[in-house]
PDB file of C-alpha atoms in Angstrom:
ATOM      1  CA  VAL A1468     -70.208  73.580  12.649  1.00  0.00           C
ATOM      2  CA  MET A1469     -69.858  70.050  14.613  1.00  0.00           C
ATOM      3  CA  GLY A1470     -72.593  68.201  16.062  1.00  0.00           C
ATOM      4  CA  ARG A1471     -74.135  65.236  17.107  1.00  0.00           C
ATOM      5  CA  SER A1472     -76.261  66.823  16.219  1.00  0.00           C
ATOM      6  CA  PRO A1473     -83.462  65.630   1.759  1.00  0.00           C
ATOM      7  CA  THR A1474     -84.426  66.788  -1.091  1.00  0.00           C
ATOM      8  CA  ALA A1475     -87.810  64.477  -0.990  1.00  0.00           C
ATOM      9  CA  LEU A1476     -89.240  63.621   2.293  1.00  0.00           C
ATOM     10  CA  VAL A1477     -88.206  59.478   1.360  1.00  0.00           C
ATOM     11  CA  VAL A1478     -84.722  60.743   0.477  1.00  0.00           C
ATOM     12  CA  PHE A1479     -84.115  62.346   4.014  1.00  0.00           C
ATOM     13  CA  VAL A1480     -86.009  59.752   6.090  1.00  0.00           C
ATOM     14  CA  ALA A1481     -83.590  57.126   4.303  1.00  0.00           C
ATOM     15  CA  ALA A1482     -80.418  59.255   4.627  1.00  0.00           C
ATOM     16  CA  VAL A1483     -81.339  60.911   8.378  1.00  0.00           C
ATOM     17  CA  ALA A1484     -79.576  57.301   9.315  1.00  0.00           C
ATOM     18  CA  ALA A1485     -76.971  58.099   7.444  1.00  0.00           C
ATOM     19  CA  LEU A1486     -75.986  61.934   8.225  1.00  0.00           C
ATOM     20  CA  THR A1487     -72.709  62.616   9.808  1.00  0.00           C
ATOM     21  CA  SER A1488     -71.690  66.748   9.993  1.00  0.00           C
ATOM     22  CA  CYS A1489     -73.621  69.584  10.366  1.00  0.00           C
ATOM     23  CA  SER A1490     -72.413  73.169   8.196  1.00  0.00           C
ATOM     24  CA  SER A1491     -73.214  76.721   9.199  1.00  0.00           C
ATOM     25  CA  GLY A1492     -72.864  80.005   7.777  1.00  0.00           C
ATOM     26  CA  GLY A1493     -75.933  81.945   5.670  1.00  0.00           C
ATOM     27  CA  SER A1494     -78.794  84.111   6.950  1.00  0.00           C
ATOM     28  CA  GLU A1495     -80.718  83.568  10.361  1.00  0.00           C
ATOM     29  CA  ALA A1496     -84.670  84.034  11.058  1.00  0.00           C
ATOM     30  CA  ALA A1497     -85.570  87.475  11.703  1.00  0.00           C
ATOM     31  CA  ASP A1498     -88.623  88.381  14.315  1.00  0.00           C
ATOM     32  CA  GLY A1499     -92.354  88.195  13.075  1.00  0.00           C
ATOM     33  CA  PRO A1500     -94.948  85.304  12.280  1.00  0.00           C
ATOM     34  CA  ALA A1501     -93.918  81.907  11.189  1.00  0.00           C
ATOM     35  CA  THR A1502     -94.364  79.952   8.756  1.00  0.00           C
ATOM     36  CA  LEU A1503     -94.720  76.280  10.223  1.00  0.00           C
ATOM     37  CA  GLU A1504     -92.911  74.216   7.887  1.00  0.00           C
ATOM     38  CA  THR A1505     -91.667  71.616  10.268  1.00  0.00           C
ATOM     39  CA  PRO A1506     -88.569  68.653   9.604  1.00  0.00           C
ATOM     40  CA  ASN A1507     -88.588  65.103  10.185  1.00  0.00           C
ATOM     41  CA  THR A1508     -87.071  62.827  12.995  1.00  0.00           C
ATOM     42  CA  THR A1509     -86.935  59.321  13.938  1.00  0.00           C
ATOM     43  CA  THR A1510     -89.342  57.575  15.808  1.00  0.00           C
ATOM     44  CA  PRO A1511     -88.675  58.046  19.458  1.00  0.00           C
ATOM     45  CA  LYS A1512     -87.665  54.718  21.544  1.00  0.00           C
ATOM     46  CA  SER A1513     -89.705  52.557  23.598  1.00  0.00           C
ATOM     47  CA  THR A1514     -87.548  53.744  26.530  1.00  0.00           C
ATOM     48  CA  ALA A1515     -89.599  57.000  26.691  1.00  0.00           C
ATOM     49  CA  PRO A1516     -91.643  57.308  30.163  1.00  0.00           C
ATOM     50  CA  SER A1517     -95.172  55.616  30.121  1.00  0.00           C
ATOM     51  CA  ASP A1518     -96.968  59.326  30.186  1.00  0.00           C
ATOM     52  CA  ALA A1519     -94.195  60.184  27.015  1.00  0.00           C
ATOM     53  CA  PRO A1520     -95.996  59.442  23.929  1.00  0.00           C
ATOM     54  CA  ASP A1521     -98.605  62.335  23.378  1.00  0.00           C
ATOM     55  CA  ARG A1522     -95.632  64.658  24.545  1.00  0.00           C
ATOM     56  CA  PHE A1523     -93.665  63.621  21.147  1.00  0.00           C
ATOM     57  CA  ASP A1524     -95.761  66.432  18.826  1.00  0.00           C
ATOM     58  CA  GLY A1525     -93.030  68.660  17.525  1.00  0.00           C
ATOM     59  CA  CYS A1526     -90.468  65.810  17.216  1.00  0.00           C
ATOM     60  CA  SER A1527     -91.881  62.697  15.618  1.00  0.00           C
ATOM     61  CA  GLU A1528     -94.746  63.904  14.014  1.00  0.00           C
ATOM     62  CA  ARG A1529     -93.248  66.778  11.996  1.00  0.00           C
ATOM     63  CA  SER A1530     -94.222  67.869   8.329  1.00  0.00           C
ATOM     64  CA  GLU A1531     -91.209  67.680   5.569  1.00  0.00           C
ATOM     65  CA  GLY A1532     -89.162  71.120   4.991  1.00  0.00           C
ATOM     66  CA  SER A1533     -86.926  73.369   6.134  1.00  0.00           C
ATOM     67  CA  SER A1534     -87.445  75.074   9.510  1.00  0.00           C
ATOM     68  CA  PRO A1535     -89.649  78.226   9.290  1.00  0.00           C
ATOM     69  CA  ALA A1536     -87.130  81.518   8.065  1.00  0.00           C
ATOM     70  CA  VAL A1537     -89.193  83.526  10.499  1.00  0.00           C
ATOM     71  CA  PHE A1538     -89.360  83.191  14.243  1.00  0.00           C
ATOM     72  CA  ASP A1539     -92.733  83.606  15.894  1.00  0.00           C
ATOM     73  CA  GLU A1540     -92.065  83.227  19.913  1.00  0.00           C
ATOM     74  CA  THR A1541     -96.144  82.103  20.468  1.00  0.00           C
ATOM     75  CA  ALA A1542     -96.218  79.241  18.101  1.00  0.00           C
ATOM     76  CA  GLY A1543     -94.335  76.957  15.590  1.00  0.00           C
ATOM     77  CA  THR A1544     -91.389  74.607  15.631  1.00  0.00           C
ATOM     78  CA  TYR A1545     -87.704  75.652  15.249  1.00  0.00           C
ATOM     79  CA  ALA A1546     -84.182  74.578  14.914  1.00  0.00           C
ATOM     80  CA  VAL A1547     -81.914  76.214  17.825  1.00  0.00           C
ATOM     81  CA  GLN A1548     -78.247  75.737  19.067  1.00  0.00           C
ATOM     82  CA  ALA A1549     -76.527  76.730  21.996  1.00  0.00           C
ATOM     83  CA  LEU A1550     -79.413  75.457  23.928  1.00  0.00           C
ATOM     84  CA  GLU A1551     -78.940  75.896  27.805  1.00  0.00           C
ATOM     85  CA  TYR A1552     -81.593  75.018  30.436  1.00  0.00           C
ATOM     86  CA  THR A1553     -82.053  76.390  33.753  1.00  0.00           C
ATOM     87  CA  PRO A1554     -83.594  74.186  35.897  1.00  0.00           C
ATOM     88  CA  GLU A1555     -84.549  76.902  38.880  1.00  0.00           C
ATOM     89  CA  ALA A1556     -86.294  79.121  36.396  1.00  0.00           C
ATOM     90  CA  GLY A1557     -87.756  76.630  34.245  1.00  0.00           C
ATOM     91  CA  GLU A1558     -86.152  78.331  30.854  1.00  0.00           C
ATOM     92  CA  VAL A1559     -84.468  77.854  28.357  1.00  0.00           C
ATOM     93  CA  GLU A1560     -81.732  79.779  26.189  1.00  0.00           C
ATOM     94  CA  PHE A1561     -81.259  79.565  22.699  1.00  0.00           C
ATOM     95  CA  ASP A1562     -80.285  80.954  19.464  1.00  0.00           C
ATOM     96  CA  VAL A1563     -82.346  80.580  16.974  1.00  0.00           C
ATOM     97  CA  VAL A1564     -80.676  78.969  13.578  1.00  0.00           C
ATOM     98  CA  GLN A1565     -82.373  77.774  10.084  1.00  0.00           C
ATOM     99  CA  TRP A1566     -81.890  73.692   9.090  1.00  0.00           C
ATOM    100  CA  LEU A1567     -82.560  73.504   5.121  1.00  0.00           C
ATOM    101  CA  ILE A1568     -82.767  70.557   3.467  1.00  0.00           C
ATOM    102  CA  GLY A1569     -83.345  69.815  -0.477  1.00  0.00           C
ATOM    103  CA  ASP A1570     -83.293  72.876  -2.825  1.00  0.00           C
ATOM    104  CA  ASP A1571     -83.264  75.466   0.271  1.00  0.00           C
ATOM    105  CA  ALA A1572     -79.971  73.950   1.536  1.00  0.00           C
ATOM    106  CA  VAL A1573     -78.538  73.387  -2.066  1.00  0.00           C
ATOM    107  CA  ALA A1574     -79.462  77.252  -2.726  1.00  0.00           C
ATOM    108  CA  ALA A1575     -77.681  78.530   0.584  1.00  0.00           C
ATOM    109  CA  TYR A1576     -74.630  76.393   0.257  1.00  0.00           C
ATOM    110  CA  LEU A1577     -74.059  77.174  -3.342  1.00  0.00           C
ATOM    111  CA  ALA A1578     -74.319  81.036  -2.267  1.00  0.00           C
ATOM    112  CA  GLU A1579     -71.512  80.739   0.253  1.00  0.00           C
ATOM    113  CA  ASN A1580     -69.687  77.934  -1.613  1.00  0.00           C
ATOM    114  CA  PRO A1581     -69.859  78.915  -5.158  1.00  0.00           C
ATOM    115  CA  ASP A1582     -66.629  76.945  -5.980  1.00  0.00           C
ATOM    116  CA  ASP A1583     -68.074  73.771  -4.588  1.00  0.00           C
ATOM    117  CA  PRO A1584     -70.872  72.439  -7.452  1.00  0.00           C
ATOM    118  CA  GLU A1585     -71.487  69.211  -4.900  1.00  0.00           C
ATOM    119  CA  GLY A1586     -73.960  71.116  -2.580  1.00  0.00           C
ATOM    120  CA  PRO A1587     -73.955  70.646   0.696  1.00  0.00           C
ATOM    121  CA  PRO A1588     -72.981  67.163   2.453  1.00  0.00           C
ATOM    122  CA  ASN A1589     -75.859  64.980   3.306  1.00  0.00           C
ATOM    123  CA  ASP A1590     -78.039  67.311   1.922  1.00  0.00           C
ATOM    124  CA  TYR A1591     -78.892  69.670   4.635  1.00  0.00           C
ATOM    125  CA  TYR A1592     -77.265  72.866   5.595  1.00  0.00           C
ATOM    126  CA  ILE A1593     -77.670  75.456   8.642  1.00  0.00           C
ATOM    127  CA  VAL A1594     -77.805  78.733   8.431  1.00  0.00           C
ATOM    128  CA  ASN A1595     -77.134  81.333  11.180  1.00  0.00           C
ATOM    129  CA  GLU A1596     -76.917  85.112  10.176  1.00  0.00           C
ATOM    130  CA  ASN A1597     -76.908  86.475  13.795  1.00  0.00           C
ATOM    131  CA  SER A1598     -76.554  85.004  17.307  1.00  0.00           C
ATOM    132  CA  GLN A1599     -79.173  86.703  19.006  1.00  0.00           C
ATOM    133  CA  MET A1600     -79.635  84.612  22.113  1.00  0.00           C
ATOM    134  CA  ARG A1601     -83.255  84.192  23.504  1.00  0.00           C
ATOM    135  CA  ASN A1602     -85.126  82.945  26.157  1.00  0.00           C
ATOM    136  CA  GLY A1603     -88.356  80.787  26.477  1.00  0.00           C
ATOM    137  CA  ILE A1604     -90.443  79.286  29.437  1.00  0.00           C
ATOM    138  CA  VAL A1605     -90.767  75.526  29.592  1.00  0.00           C
ATOM    139  CA  ASP A1606     -93.770  73.832  30.323  1.00  0.00           C
ATOM    140  CA  PRO A1607     -93.033  71.720  33.140  1.00  0.00           C
ATOM    141  CA  VAL A1608     -94.632  68.455  31.754  1.00  0.00           C
ATOM    142  CA  VAL A1609     -92.162  68.788  28.573  1.00  0.00           C
ATOM    143  CA  ILE A1610     -90.151  65.286  28.170  1.00  0.00           C
ATOM    144  CA  PRO A1611     -86.806  65.926  26.266  1.00  0.00           C
ATOM    145  CA  LEU A1612     -86.097  63.528  23.195  1.00  0.00           C
ATOM    146  CA  VAL A1613     -82.282  63.252  22.861  1.00  0.00           C
ATOM    147  CA  VAL A1614     -80.338  61.331  20.444  1.00  0.00           C
ATOM    148  CA  SER A1615     -77.620  59.563  22.642  1.00  0.00           C
ATOM    149  CA  PRO A1616     -78.166  59.870  26.411  1.00  0.00           C
ATOM    150  CA  ASP A1617     -76.236  56.863  26.363  1.00  0.00           C
ATOM    151  CA  GLY A1618     -73.557  57.664  24.112  1.00  0.00           C
ATOM    152  CA  ASP A1619     -74.381  55.820  21.125  1.00  0.00           C
ATOM    153  CA  THR A1620     -74.619  57.039  17.510  1.00  0.00           C
ATOM    154  CA  SER A1621     -77.981  55.949  16.632  1.00  0.00           C
ATOM    155  CA  PRO A1622     -80.772  58.070  14.971  1.00  0.00           C
ATOM    156  CA  ASP A1623     -83.247  57.591  17.035  1.00  0.00           C
ATOM    157  CA  VAL A1624     -84.379  59.667  20.022  1.00  0.00           C
ATOM    158  CA  SER A1625     -85.203  58.746  23.583  1.00  0.00           C
ATOM    159  CA  ALA A1626     -86.674  60.457  26.260  1.00  0.00           C
ATOM    160  CA  ILE A1627     -84.673  61.813  29.346  1.00  0.00           C
ATOM    161  CA  GLY A1628     -86.350  63.562  32.174  1.00  0.00           C
ATOM    162  CA  LEU A1629     -86.449  67.630  31.980  1.00  0.00           C
ATOM    163  CA  ASP A1630     -84.630  67.266  35.056  1.00  0.00           C
ATOM    164  CA  GLN A1631     -81.696  65.507  33.251  1.00  0.00           C
ATOM    165  CA  LEU A1632     -81.783  68.182  30.464  1.00  0.00           C
ATOM    166  CA  ALA A1633     -79.191  70.717  32.010  1.00  0.00           C
ATOM    167  CA  ASP A1634     -76.671  68.167  32.485  1.00  0.00           C
ATOM    168  CA  TYR A1635     -76.950  66.323  29.245  1.00  0.00           C
ATOM    169  CA  LEU A1636     -76.504  70.017  27.407  1.00  0.00           C
ATOM    170  CA  THR A1637     -72.934  70.330  29.172  1.00  0.00           C
ATOM    171  CA  THR A1638     -72.214  67.526  27.331  1.00  0.00           C
ATOM    172  CA  ASP A1639     -73.190  68.667  23.810  1.00  0.00           C
ATOM    173  CA  PHE A1640     -70.813  69.093  20.823  1.00  0.00           C
ATOM    174  CA  GLU A1641     -70.753  72.811  19.769  1.00  0.00           C
ATOM    175  CA  GLY A1642     -73.689  72.989  17.315  1.00  0.00           C
ATOM    176  CA  THR A1643     -75.332  70.555  18.057  1.00  0.00           C
ATOM    177  CA  THR A1644     -79.067  71.480  16.689  1.00  0.00           C
ATOM    178  CA  TYR A1645     -81.976  71.014  18.746  1.00  0.00           C
ATOM    179  CA  TRP A1646     -86.002  71.826  17.798  1.00  0.00           C
ATOM    180  CA  LEU A1647     -88.172  73.768  19.928  1.00  0.00           C
ATOM    181  CA  THR A1648     -91.940  73.710  19.590  1.00  0.00           C
ATOM    182  CA  PHE A1649     -94.093  76.735  21.051  1.00  0.00           C
ATOM    183  CA  GLN A1650     -97.444  77.013  21.969  1.00  0.00           C
ATOM    184  CA  ASP A1651     -98.640  80.033  23.242  1.00  0.00           C
ATOM    185  CA  GLY A1652     -95.587  81.552  24.191  1.00  0.00           C
ATOM    186  CA  THR A1653     -94.375  78.477  25.991  1.00  0.00           C
ATOM    187  CA  VAL A1654     -91.766  75.430  24.917  1.00  0.00           C
ATOM    188  CA  THR A1655     -93.838  72.525  24.582  1.00  0.00           C
ATOM    189  CA  ALA A1656     -91.567  70.034  23.328  1.00  0.00           C
ATOM    190  CA  ILE A1657     -87.617  69.810  22.629  1.00  0.00           C
ATOM    191  CA  CYS A1658     -86.292  67.098  20.504  1.00  0.00           C
ATOM    192  CA  GLU A1659     -82.487  66.964  19.353  1.00  0.00           C
ATOM    193  CA  GLN A1660     -81.580  66.806  15.582  1.00  0.00           C
ATOM    194  CA  PHE A1661     -80.080  63.822  14.611  1.00  0.00           C
ATOM    195  CA  VAL A1662     -76.586  64.029  12.745  1.00  0.00           C
ATOM    196  CA  PRO A1663     -74.397  60.991  12.140  1.00  0.00           C
TER     197      PRO A1663
END
């Protein structure tokens, strides 16, 4: 899967600036309660609106690890693709995928590519067993964090206005991964995953 989109956290943080491509296949999250492990991103740029710092939760302050194997729309942070935003409804539509790193990524990759002993490129792998589209209401104070609002290739995320999100998403490559954070059934953070 194309997108603009570590084994250990230190490796992943160092590698995130060098990542370049996405892969896909494998199994996707099922309904039910979630294990709230969440991934890393780089620190947001200073171009964020003045009220943005407390809205970076779920994007810049994640714990290490693969995304949860089970999706729970009431709480947690999840990797998604095919993200669309409808401003009139204040709603996103998305396909939950699983972003895997480290041993999780290697195991999933080798299960689908047994003849390639080198493992997943760039130490991550994306699996999506089904393409069920889901919906979520977005908190109107969310400040989306995106990788390349100006078409650059920096691994840093920059803030854009929620009113700009729909247009931004139309410029994405197929397979771009985002992280949605849910609290009490509402999307409270939207952050694009960098892949070089």
